[in-house]
């Protein structure tokens, strides 16, 4: 044991004696404490806010103000405004009323005490929007007000002690209009005034501002990281250390710099520049600046035009200050407004587009509704949008951008692909109030099998504030991590415009720095485009990643009331779509008949652009303020006025004139592409008589009906108040305005369910949880009340048509007069239907009017017309996904069929429908009081019909609904169809020179001239030599179909070749022309196909 050595103990630096008690930080208290450092309130004079500014100058010696207030809510241009006299004004004065404009002359003199400061700004705040202009009329930057975006950086050249002049255009509305109080969707107050409470020159302490943002993000980490993570504890300690340092040195500049040093231990040292993104670490969240500007909503279109200028000038300014900033914006209409009204700012934007920092996206004219526009309207949204982007910026868009629309039609993927877009971005389904949509990144598949790669931002917003939580949620709420873990973070003030702010860009820098320094937060990156993001997704697909699929519509489980609200606006939409169909068809043929006739391309473009504008996703759905519908009414009136003039010119060229009974020769014009029969009215002197028009597309001969005919309809009162109407097809009984029996004589079956009443008017209490014009909630169904009808009387007594009229009192102020009519029919003719026409005086408050049809049909699915196809939806409530579709969108018809028999309900302007079991309900009118207090109030005229049919749902319903919406019109013409062969006049035959035969499911939906034909082009894109005719054909029933395009010979229409195109009219392949100028075609189920006839 001896001889062993014992090493001496090493001395420890750890104190032997305790210096005193040290307590553990109480997490909840220290976490709550950090909120004191940047907030207003009782500690504002002691915290970081007191150090934010190094000096301030105000009053007329430094900010001299004078104002010009235009009369009558006018919005004069800069040149108009500055030519007027300006009167002295000062801070503290108020300006209004709502929607008025005030121009301020602002004369700035920077005092010597501020001239050497790092950054000097003008702070202007009147709680409303504004625009800063140079004295030469250049728009510089928008102002938001209410403490947001109130600063304008004063150029250093202004620090010379001299007076410098700028102008500020004040708009008397907030970012979200002029709603009273804090509820933005309430109807705007007309009498709001805004007090100018700040107009100061301010020297900003840039280090204090930077520390504030450092602390903001680290504080978020302390609040939002898991409580059991070291990263959360470290963030809390850092925040409290910064506060302790600030207090210890009484908020000195030295303490601020020291606080920044402490912060950088957590967020890194590169957060003051774009270098923070220049690391070899891999980001998974890609941030893109965005500014969603509702083209109308809580403000009129005139204000939107100024919002665009304010918002986009802000972004151009930020791009100059932040090299990583990339900004994406959609809606060709808004770019066009900017070009027209702010040409110098448009040039600035165009230069940024060329540089790649300002990035057009979307490919459509506006961010439109996709539920209610017709198929051709959806095509034109892409056609006009993509042509604008290509002609102005040299490239088409690749991504369809629709973040805020209320559901997405099932044919959108097919139309996107036909418009050159393979990607789709949205997020709106995150608002679903019943089911949680299960995917983030997925393939969305159309009715025909076409697909687009869809990404829904997992942050679940398109107006992210670029908070720590937005970055975090971009992963924690991502539902497609098995296939791909990346996401888009779309940030910037939106809806009312504005776009990203400098604080948001600064916050993202710190988020990235934090991720690289301590981890846990997903890495975010700026500096790339939406297309870069989708490129990576498509590359993964090419390398074998299989994204999940979603087939059919992206049904939005909210805002179902928008299928019905603002009924007259929806009627105008349907009417204008039909008018444009006829104009293009007739104008095309007029160019073939007479070489001196000029295709009215400008008028057609103007009409289409106006209609497309009115399809914006807050206009057509009915969710805007009353001023917007005053605007849209005016625009539609312009469309109809222009359209009537264009139609008259084309018809005159084709030999038509207004019908005059004294001249005889009544001719019907059939603009649908198949033979049809229709009973029409002719005026002879002071009376109207019935006639029958039967014939193919084009010129149709009209034959007056004799008083006694085999095609008679009859009516009789079988007992008091009960009327029996009958024709060759049906016998129906009407009692108290309702159809208690509808017997199909050919099928020998009753159509109405036992004990049921069809055409029964019902009213519901309609008070959604919040969004009045937007929503109808499932519980409204529990308030159903039948409306008792008054006396029914006969108004037509045959033999060609019989009718009964019933007046129903809805309330003391509202009533409805409904006429049920049955026209004569004969065996073997096309289907006949029972027509209802209603005149409604509607003065209700938060009520919903519908009409019911209980039918003797059983099926778990009902069918509804959608654009270019049919969508089937459940008639039951088996699951929450089924029940969520208690109110759905349809177009011209809805159908419930079982094997061998069915019933279709047709309409002329309605889009809301519901089928529950065997009860079919057409939605007629709503009465929301926000945001338009007078929505739908007044007089309405509505047509709808019952079409029973033996056999399955087929072309008969599709065609009859077309006919119902395209009634024949009566004209006079120099020749009749029966005389055209003998006299050999080309015009009558020309109207039916282009036909489609084959499977009846094929619909020739559009005949127009080629956009870039040399005799049509307006020069936006290169002209195409020669002339061409574009045909749009779709398969309507869901099966592979074959047909033949025929162009009649001998009329001067010589077809040189035929090509298949996309909807942008790019030729994609040539088809063989057979004998007699015939071309065989084959379409897959629900395919939309476009063909060019080269002449």
PDB file of C-alpha atoms in Angstrom, residues 570-820:
ATOM      1  CA  UNK A 570     -77.311  38.013 -61.797  1.00  0.00           C
ATOM      2  CA  UNK A 571     -80.073  38.500 -64.377  1.00  0.00           C
ATOM      3  CA  UNK A 572     -77.934  41.143 -66.082  1.00  0.00           C
ATOM      4  CA  UNK A 573     -75.030  38.718 -66.158  1.00  0.00           C
ATOM      5  CA  UNK A 574     -77.061  35.940 -67.805  1.00  0.00           C
ATOM      6  CA  UNK A 575     -78.663  38.389 -70.254  1.00  0.00           C
ATOM      7  CA  UNK A 576     -75.344  39.898 -71.297  1.00  0.00           C
ATOM      8  CA  UNK A 577     -73.751  36.486 -71.815  1.00  0.00           C
ATOM      9  CA  UNK A 578     -76.594  35.476 -74.138  1.00  0.00           C
ATOM     10  CA  UNK A 579     -76.453  38.786 -75.990  1.00  0.00           C
ATOM     11  CA  UNK A 580     -72.716  38.411 -76.597  1.00  0.00           C
ATOM     12  CA  UNK A 581     -73.261  34.871 -77.898  1.00  0.00           C
ATOM     13  CA  UNK A 582     -75.734  36.204 -80.463  1.00  0.00           C
ATOM     14  CA  UNK A 583     -73.616  39.225 -81.391  1.00  0.00           C
ATOM     15  CA  UNK A 584     -70.552  37.145 -82.182  1.00  0.00           C
ATOM     16  CA  UNK A 585     -72.550  34.609 -84.166  1.00  0.00           C
ATOM     17  CA  UNK A 586     -74.348  37.212 -86.269  1.00  0.00           C
ATOM     18  CA  UNK A 587     -71.348  39.518 -86.689  1.00  0.00           C
ATOM     19  CA  UNK A 588     -69.239  36.601 -87.874  1.00  0.00           C
ATOM     20  CA  UNK A 589     -71.785  35.741 -90.537  1.00  0.00           C
ATOM     21  CA  UNK A 590     -72.150  39.390 -91.507  1.00  0.00           C
ATOM     22  CA  UNK A 591     -68.427  39.555 -92.306  1.00  0.00           C
ATOM     23  CA  UNK A 592     -68.892  36.574 -94.621  1.00  0.00           C
ATOM     24  CA  UNK A 593     -71.852  38.098 -96.434  1.00  0.00           C
ATOM     25  CA  UNK A 594     -70.491  41.592 -96.961  1.00  0.00           C
ATOM     26  CA  UNK A 595     -66.781  42.383 -97.224  1.00  0.00           C
ATOM     27  CA  UNK A 596     -67.496  46.023 -96.382  1.00  0.00           C
ATOM     28  CA  UNK A 597     -68.941  45.042 -93.003  1.00  0.00           C
ATOM     29  CA  UNK A 598     -66.308  45.490 -90.284  1.00  0.00           C
ATOM     30  CA  UNK A 599     -66.347  42.945 -87.488  1.00  0.00           C
ATOM     31  CA  UNK A 600     -67.081  45.090 -84.384  1.00  0.00           C
ATOM     32  CA  UNK A 601     -64.060  43.890 -82.423  1.00  0.00           C
ATOM     33  CA  UNK A 602     -63.653  47.005 -80.280  1.00  0.00           C
ATOM     34  CA  UNK A 603     -67.310  47.026 -79.261  1.00  0.00           C
ATOM     35  CA  UNK A 604     -67.213  43.304 -78.531  1.00  0.00           C
ATOM     36  CA  UNK A 605     -64.019  43.707 -76.508  1.00  0.00           C
ATOM     37  CA  UNK A 606     -65.480  46.588 -74.535  1.00  0.00           C
ATOM     38  CA  UNK A 607     -68.635  44.615 -73.805  1.00  0.00           C
ATOM     39  CA  UNK A 608     -66.759  41.524 -72.764  1.00  0.00           C
ATOM     40  CA  UNK A 609     -64.366  43.453 -70.548  1.00  0.00           C
ATOM     41  CA  UNK A 610     -67.290  45.103 -68.782  1.00  0.00           C
ATOM     42  CA  UNK A 611     -69.109  41.802 -68.298  1.00  0.00           C
ATOM     43  CA  UNK A 612     -65.920  40.145 -67.050  1.00  0.00           C
ATOM     44  CA  UNK A 613     -65.358  43.015 -64.642  1.00  0.00           C
ATOM     45  CA  UNK A 614     -68.864  42.543 -63.228  1.00  0.00           C
ATOM     46  CA  UNK A 615     -68.032  38.868 -62.626  1.00  0.00           C
ATOM     47  CA  UNK A 616     -65.494  39.866 -59.980  1.00  0.00           C
ATOM     48  CA  UNK A 617     -65.888  37.642 -56.939  1.00  0.00           C
ATOM     49  CA  UNK A 618     -67.613  40.265 -54.801  1.00  0.00           C
ATOM     50  CA  UNK A 619     -69.724  41.796 -57.571  1.00  0.00           C
ATOM     51  CA  UNK A 620     -71.542  38.932 -59.275  1.00  0.00           C
ATOM     52  CA  UNK A 621     -71.984  37.008 -55.983  1.00  0.00           C
ATOM     53  CA  UNK A 622     -73.777  39.990 -54.474  1.00  0.00           C
ATOM     54  CA  UNK A 623     -71.451  40.757 -51.558  1.00  0.00           C
ATOM     55  CA  UNK A 624     -70.607  44.408 -52.263  1.00  0.00           C
ATOM     56  CA  UNK A 625     -71.999  47.715 -51.061  1.00  0.00           C
ATOM     57  CA  UNK A 626     -74.872  49.429 -52.846  1.00  0.00           C
ATOM     58  CA  UNK A 627     -72.565  51.862 -54.679  1.00  0.00           C
ATOM     59  CA  UNK A 628     -70.990  48.911 -56.498  1.00  0.00           C
ATOM     60  CA  UNK A 629     -74.367  47.844 -57.866  1.00  0.00           C
ATOM     61  CA  UNK A 630     -75.095  51.387 -58.978  1.00  0.00           C
ATOM     62  CA  UNK A 631     -71.806  51.084 -60.875  1.00  0.00           C
ATOM     63  CA  UNK A 632     -72.580  47.649 -62.313  1.00  0.00           C
ATOM     64  CA  UNK A 633     -76.108  48.703 -63.326  1.00  0.00           C
ATOM     65  CA  UNK A 634     -74.569  51.588 -65.249  1.00  0.00           C
ATOM     66  CA  UNK A 635     -72.019  49.299 -66.857  1.00  0.00           C
ATOM     67  CA  UNK A 636     -74.615  46.716 -67.856  1.00  0.00           C
ATOM     68  CA  UNK A 637     -76.778  49.478 -69.322  1.00  0.00           C
ATOM     69  CA  UNK A 638     -73.786  50.460 -71.436  1.00  0.00           C
ATOM     70  CA  UNK A 639     -73.294  46.816 -72.465  1.00  0.00           C
ATOM     71  CA  UNK A 640     -76.928  46.491 -73.519  1.00  0.00           C
ATOM     72  CA  UNK A 641     -76.943  49.819 -75.343  1.00  0.00           C
ATOM     73  CA  UNK A 642     -73.774  48.958 -77.254  1.00  0.00           C
ATOM     74  CA  UNK A 643     -75.032  45.442 -77.856  1.00  0.00           C
ATOM     75  CA  UNK A 644     -78.325  46.581 -79.347  1.00  0.00           C
ATOM     76  CA  UNK A 645     -76.507  48.888 -81.751  1.00  0.00           C
ATOM     77  CA  UNK A 646     -74.055  46.161 -82.768  1.00  0.00           C
ATOM     78  CA  UNK A 647     -76.869  43.647 -83.230  1.00  0.00           C
ATOM     79  CA  UNK A 648     -78.859  46.061 -85.348  1.00  0.00           C
ATOM     80  CA  UNK A 649     -75.881  46.657 -87.620  1.00  0.00           C
ATOM     81  CA  UNK A 650     -75.181  42.946 -88.072  1.00  0.00           C
ATOM     82  CA  UNK A 651     -78.855  42.130 -88.627  1.00  0.00           C
ATOM     83  CA  UNK A 652     -79.181  44.924 -91.151  1.00  0.00           C
ATOM     84  CA  UNK A 653     -76.235  43.497 -93.085  1.00  0.00           C
ATOM     85  CA  UNK A 654     -77.915  40.093 -92.998  1.00  0.00           C
ATOM     86  CA  UNK A 655     -81.172  41.503 -94.378  1.00  0.00           C
ATOM     87  CA  UNK A 656     -83.210  41.785 -91.176  1.00  0.00           C
ATOM     88  CA  UNK A 657     -85.310  44.715 -90.051  1.00  0.00           C
ATOM     89  CA  UNK A 658     -87.606  45.416 -87.142  1.00  0.00           C
ATOM     90  CA  UNK A 659     -90.825  43.469 -87.393  1.00  0.00           C
ATOM     91  CA  UNK A 660     -93.734  45.443 -88.811  1.00  0.00           C
ATOM     92  CA  UNK A 661     -97.035  43.590 -89.064  1.00  0.00           C
ATOM     93  CA  UNK A 662     -98.149  45.950 -91.807  1.00  0.00           C
ATOM     94  CA  UNK A 663     -95.318  44.691 -94.000  1.00  0.00           C
ATOM     95  CA  UNK A 664     -95.871  41.034 -93.196  1.00  0.00           C
ATOM     96  CA  UNK A 665     -92.997  38.594 -93.608  1.00  0.00           C
ATOM     97  CA  UNK A 666     -92.513  37.772 -89.932  1.00  0.00           C
ATOM     98  CA  UNK A 667     -89.343  35.752 -89.495  1.00  0.00           C
ATOM     99  CA  UNK A 668     -87.966  34.214 -86.322  1.00  0.00           C
ATOM    100  CA  UNK A 669     -84.243  34.168 -85.606  1.00  0.00           C
ATOM    101  CA  UNK A 670     -82.964  31.009 -83.941  1.00  0.00           C
ATOM    102  CA  UNK A 671     -79.461  31.497 -82.506  1.00  0.00           C
ATOM    103  CA  UNK A 672     -79.078  28.060 -80.915  1.00  0.00           C
ATOM    104  CA  UNK A 673     -77.357  25.368 -82.976  1.00  0.00           C
ATOM    105  CA  UNK A 674     -80.195  22.897 -83.529  1.00  0.00           C
ATOM    106  CA  UNK A 675     -83.669  22.742 -84.953  1.00  0.00           C
ATOM    107  CA  UNK A 676     -86.386  23.774 -82.562  1.00  0.00           C
ATOM    108  CA  UNK A 677     -90.029  24.776 -82.311  1.00  0.00           C
ATOM    109  CA  UNK A 678     -91.298  27.653 -80.258  1.00  0.00           C
ATOM    110  CA  UNK A 679     -94.620  29.341 -79.837  1.00  0.00           C
ATOM    111  CA  UNK A 680     -94.111  33.045 -80.351  1.00  0.00           C
ATOM    112  CA  UNK A 681     -96.312  36.120 -80.153  1.00  0.00           C
ATOM    113  CA  UNK A 682     -96.925  38.454 -83.078  1.00  0.00           C
ATOM    114  CA  UNK A 683     -98.424  41.878 -82.693  1.00  0.00           C
ATOM    115  CA  UNK A 684    -101.037  42.674 -85.294  1.00  0.00           C
ATOM    116  CA  UNK A 685    -102.391  46.123 -84.775  1.00  0.00           C
ATOM    117  CA  UNK A 686    -103.406  46.370 -81.154  1.00  0.00           C
ATOM    118  CA  UNK A 687    -103.637  42.676 -80.491  1.00  0.00           C
ATOM    119  CA  UNK A 688    -101.176  39.835 -80.054  1.00  0.00           C
ATOM    120  CA  UNK A 689    -101.647  36.482 -81.742  1.00  0.00           C
ATOM    121  CA  UNK A 690     -99.775  33.215 -81.396  1.00  0.00           C
ATOM    122  CA  UNK A 691     -97.630  31.701 -84.121  1.00  0.00           C
ATOM    123  CA  UNK A 692     -95.357  28.692 -84.361  1.00  0.00           C
ATOM    124  CA  UNK A 693     -91.698  29.065 -85.346  1.00  0.00           C
ATOM    125  CA  UNK A 694     -90.012  25.808 -86.356  1.00  0.00           C
ATOM    126  CA  UNK A 695     -86.639  25.458 -88.003  1.00  0.00           C
ATOM    127  CA  UNK A 696     -82.868  25.040 -87.712  1.00  0.00           C
ATOM    128  CA  UNK A 697     -80.317  27.566 -86.515  1.00  0.00           C
ATOM    129  CA  UNK A 698     -80.733  30.824 -88.367  1.00  0.00           C
ATOM    130  CA  UNK A 699     -83.792  31.983 -90.254  1.00  0.00           C
ATOM    131  CA  UNK A 700     -87.020  30.293 -89.128  1.00  0.00           C
ATOM    132  CA  UNK A 701     -90.389  30.588 -90.800  1.00  0.00           C
ATOM    133  CA  UNK A 702     -93.296  31.689 -88.638  1.00  0.00           C
ATOM    134  CA  UNK A 703     -96.770  30.271 -89.166  1.00  0.00           C
ATOM    135  CA  UNK A 704     -99.792  31.838 -87.555  1.00  0.00           C
ATOM    136  CA  UNK A 705    -101.847  29.334 -85.609  1.00  0.00           C
ATOM    137  CA  UNK A 706    -105.476  28.824 -86.475  1.00  0.00           C
ATOM    138  CA  UNK A 707    -108.006  29.262 -83.720  1.00  0.00           C
ATOM    139  CA  UNK A 708    -108.844  25.562 -83.787  1.00  0.00           C
ATOM    140  CA  UNK A 709    -105.909  23.197 -84.062  1.00  0.00           C
ATOM    141  CA  UNK A 710    -104.799  19.746 -83.123  1.00  0.00           C
ATOM    142  CA  UNK A 711    -102.096  21.280 -80.939  1.00  0.00           C
ATOM    143  CA  UNK A 712    -104.541  22.804 -78.517  1.00  0.00           C
ATOM    144  CA  UNK A 713    -104.260  23.415 -74.790  1.00  0.00           C
ATOM    145  CA  UNK A 714    -107.337  23.620 -72.579  1.00  0.00           C
ATOM    146  CA  UNK A 715    -108.289  24.811 -69.140  1.00  0.00           C
ATOM    147  CA  UNK A 716    -111.321  24.375 -66.910  1.00  0.00           C
ATOM    148  CA  UNK A 717    -112.284  24.944 -63.309  1.00  0.00           C
ATOM    149  CA  UNK A 718    -113.123  21.448 -62.113  1.00  0.00           C
ATOM    150  CA  UNK A 719    -114.277  22.692 -58.723  1.00  0.00           C
ATOM    151  CA  UNK A 720    -114.159  26.018 -57.009  1.00  0.00           C
ATOM    152  CA  UNK A 721    -110.588  27.251 -56.928  1.00  0.00           C
ATOM    153  CA  UNK A 722    -109.185  24.133 -58.604  1.00  0.00           C
ATOM    154  CA  UNK A 723    -108.134  24.452 -62.232  1.00  0.00           C
ATOM    155  CA  UNK A 724    -107.197  21.713 -64.671  1.00  0.00           C
ATOM    156  CA  UNK A 725    -104.753  22.618 -67.458  1.00  0.00           C
ATOM    157  CA  UNK A 726    -103.988  20.100 -70.173  1.00  0.00           C
ATOM    158  CA  UNK A 727    -102.257  19.589 -73.488  1.00  0.00           C
ATOM    159  CA  UNK A 728    -101.191  16.515 -75.439  1.00  0.00           C
ATOM    160  CA  UNK A 729     -98.448  15.759 -72.858  1.00  0.00           C
ATOM    161  CA  UNK A 730     -99.762  16.723 -69.428  1.00  0.00           C
ATOM    162  CA  UNK A 731    -102.768  17.187 -67.234  1.00  0.00           C
ATOM    163  CA  UNK A 732    -102.127  19.360 -64.213  1.00  0.00           C
ATOM    164  CA  UNK A 733    -104.262  20.621 -61.398  1.00  0.00           C
ATOM    165  CA  UNK A 734    -103.638  23.989 -59.773  1.00  0.00           C
ATOM    166  CA  UNK A 735    -105.069  24.907 -56.417  1.00  0.00           C
ATOM    167  CA  UNK A 736    -104.167  28.069 -54.501  1.00  0.00           C
ATOM    168  CA  UNK A 737    -101.283  28.716 -56.857  1.00  0.00           C
ATOM    169  CA  UNK A 738     -99.700  25.301 -56.311  1.00  0.00           C
ATOM    170  CA  UNK A 739     -99.637  22.319 -58.633  1.00  0.00           C
ATOM    171  CA  UNK A 740    -101.220  19.471 -56.701  1.00  0.00           C
ATOM    172  CA  UNK A 741    -101.107  17.027 -59.616  1.00  0.00           C
ATOM    173  CA  UNK A 742     -98.998  16.785 -62.747  1.00  0.00           C
ATOM    174  CA  UNK A 743     -99.854  13.725 -64.797  1.00  0.00           C
ATOM    175  CA  UNK A 744     -97.607  12.694 -67.673  1.00  0.00           C
ATOM    176  CA  UNK A 745    -100.029  11.234 -70.223  1.00  0.00           C
ATOM    177  CA  UNK A 746     -97.412   9.456 -72.331  1.00  0.00           C
ATOM    178  CA  UNK A 747     -95.629   7.836 -69.383  1.00  0.00           C
ATOM    179  CA  UNK A 748     -98.922   7.291 -67.530  1.00  0.00           C
ATOM    180  CA  UNK A 749     -97.446   8.456 -64.232  1.00  0.00           C
ATOM    181  CA  UNK A 750     -97.940  11.160 -61.647  1.00  0.00           C
ATOM    182  CA  UNK A 751     -94.959  13.516 -61.356  1.00  0.00           C
ATOM    183  CA  UNK A 752     -95.784  15.191 -58.031  1.00  0.00           C
ATOM    184  CA  UNK A 753     -95.158  13.227 -54.844  1.00  0.00           C
ATOM    185  CA  UNK A 754     -98.281  12.075 -53.041  1.00  0.00           C
ATOM    186  CA  UNK A 755     -99.669  14.930 -50.969  1.00  0.00           C
ATOM    187  CA  UNK A 756     -97.068  17.309 -52.344  1.00  0.00           C
ATOM    188  CA  UNK A 757     -97.516  20.756 -53.844  1.00  0.00           C
ATOM    189  CA  UNK A 758     -95.242  21.892 -56.653  1.00  0.00           C
ATOM    190  CA  UNK A 759     -94.664  25.577 -57.253  1.00  0.00           C
ATOM    191  CA  UNK A 760     -95.224  26.054 -53.527  1.00  0.00           C
ATOM    192  CA  UNK A 761     -93.695  29.333 -52.398  1.00  0.00           C
ATOM    193  CA  UNK A 762     -91.895  29.079 -49.080  1.00  0.00           C
ATOM    194  CA  UNK A 763     -90.068  31.638 -46.979  1.00  0.00           C
ATOM    195  CA  UNK A 764     -87.285  31.142 -44.449  1.00  0.00           C
ATOM    196  CA  UNK A 765     -85.788  33.212 -41.690  1.00  0.00           C
ATOM    197  CA  UNK A 766     -82.310  34.111 -42.967  1.00  0.00           C
ATOM    198  CA  UNK A 767     -79.900  35.266 -40.266  1.00  0.00           C
ATOM    199  CA  UNK A 768     -76.462  33.760 -40.826  1.00  0.00           C
ATOM    200  CA  UNK A 769     -73.790  33.742 -38.144  1.00  0.00           C
ATOM    201  CA  UNK A 770     -72.175  36.895 -39.538  1.00  0.00           C
ATOM    202  CA  UNK A 771     -71.727  37.361 -43.285  1.00  0.00           C
ATOM    203  CA  UNK A 772     -75.233  38.492 -44.251  1.00  0.00           C
ATOM    204  CA  UNK A 773     -75.014  38.906 -48.044  1.00  0.00           C
ATOM    205  CA  UNK A 774     -72.698  35.921 -48.263  1.00  0.00           C
ATOM    206  CA  UNK A 775     -74.081  33.187 -46.072  1.00  0.00           C
ATOM    207  CA  UNK A 776     -77.137  31.086 -45.534  1.00  0.00           C
ATOM    208  CA  UNK A 777     -76.746  28.608 -42.702  1.00  0.00           C
ATOM    209  CA  UNK A 778     -78.163  25.116 -42.459  1.00  0.00           C
ATOM    210  CA  UNK A 779     -80.433  26.065 -39.577  1.00  0.00           C
ATOM    211  CA  UNK A 780     -82.473  28.349 -41.830  1.00  0.00           C
ATOM    212  CA  UNK A 781     -84.200  25.214 -43.118  1.00  0.00           C
ATOM    213  CA  UNK A 782     -85.858  24.793 -39.717  1.00  0.00           C
ATOM    214  CA  UNK A 783     -87.798  28.053 -40.143  1.00  0.00           C
ATOM    215  CA  UNK A 784     -89.682  27.037 -43.309  1.00  0.00           C
ATOM    216  CA  UNK A 785     -93.104  28.631 -43.766  1.00  0.00           C
ATOM    217  CA  UNK A 786     -95.497  28.046 -46.642  1.00  0.00           C
ATOM    218  CA  UNK A 787     -96.885  31.231 -48.113  1.00  0.00           C
ATOM    219  CA  UNK A 788    -100.690  31.072 -48.347  1.00  0.00           C
ATOM    220  CA  UNK A 789    -101.979  32.170 -51.728  1.00  0.00           C
ATOM    221  CA  UNK A 790    -104.881  34.337 -52.672  1.00  0.00           C
ATOM    222  CA  UNK A 791    -107.440  33.865 -55.419  1.00  0.00           C
ATOM    223  CA  UNK A 792    -106.413  32.083 -58.617  1.00  0.00           C
ATOM    224  CA  UNK A 793    -107.932  33.228 -61.888  1.00  0.00           C
ATOM    225  CA  UNK A 794    -107.701  32.258 -65.545  1.00  0.00           C
ATOM    226  CA  UNK A 795    -105.732  34.741 -67.654  1.00  0.00           C
ATOM    227  CA  UNK A 796    -105.434  32.736 -70.913  1.00  0.00           C
ATOM    228  CA  UNK A 797    -108.057  30.348 -72.159  1.00  0.00           C
ATOM    229  CA  UNK A 798    -106.430  28.636 -75.137  1.00  0.00           C
ATOM    230  CA  UNK A 799    -106.452  27.082 -77.548  1.00  0.00           C
ATOM    231  CA  UNK A 800    -102.724  27.669 -77.991  1.00  0.00           C
ATOM    232  CA  UNK A 801    -101.788  28.476 -74.440  1.00  0.00           C
ATOM    233  CA  UNK A 802    -103.606  28.401 -71.115  1.00  0.00           C
ATOM    234  CA  UNK A 803    -102.620  30.268 -67.968  1.00  0.00           C
ATOM    235  CA  UNK A 804    -103.724  30.910 -64.428  1.00  0.00           C
ATOM    236  CA  UNK A 805    -102.509  33.707 -62.190  1.00  0.00           C
ATOM    237  CA  UNK A 806    -102.276  33.666 -58.422  1.00  0.00           C
ATOM    238  CA  UNK A 807    -101.305  36.565 -56.214  1.00  0.00           C
ATOM    239  CA  UNK A 808     -99.581  35.697 -52.961  1.00  0.00           C
ATOM    240  CA  UNK A 809     -99.197  38.159 -50.139  1.00  0.00           C
ATOM    241  CA  UNK A 810     -95.815  37.767 -48.530  1.00  0.00           C
ATOM    242  CA  UNK A 811     -96.184  40.574 -46.005  1.00  0.00           C
ATOM    243  CA  UNK A 812     -97.771  44.003 -45.756  1.00  0.00           C
ATOM    244  CA  UNK A 813     -95.176  45.342 -48.195  1.00  0.00           C
ATOM    245  CA  UNK A 814     -94.288  42.336 -50.352  1.00  0.00           C
ATOM    246  CA  UNK A 815     -96.262  40.280 -52.844  1.00  0.00           C
ATOM    247  CA  UNK A 816     -95.762  37.895 -55.727  1.00  0.00           C
ATOM    248  CA  UNK A 817     -97.945  37.318 -58.779  1.00  0.00           C
ATOM    249  CA  UNK A 818     -97.257  33.953 -60.373  1.00  0.00           C
ATOM    250  CA  UNK A 819     -98.587  32.816 -63.721  1.00  0.00           C
ATOM    251  CA  UNK A 820     -98.593  29.089 -64.492  1.00  0.00           C
TER     252      UNK A 820
END
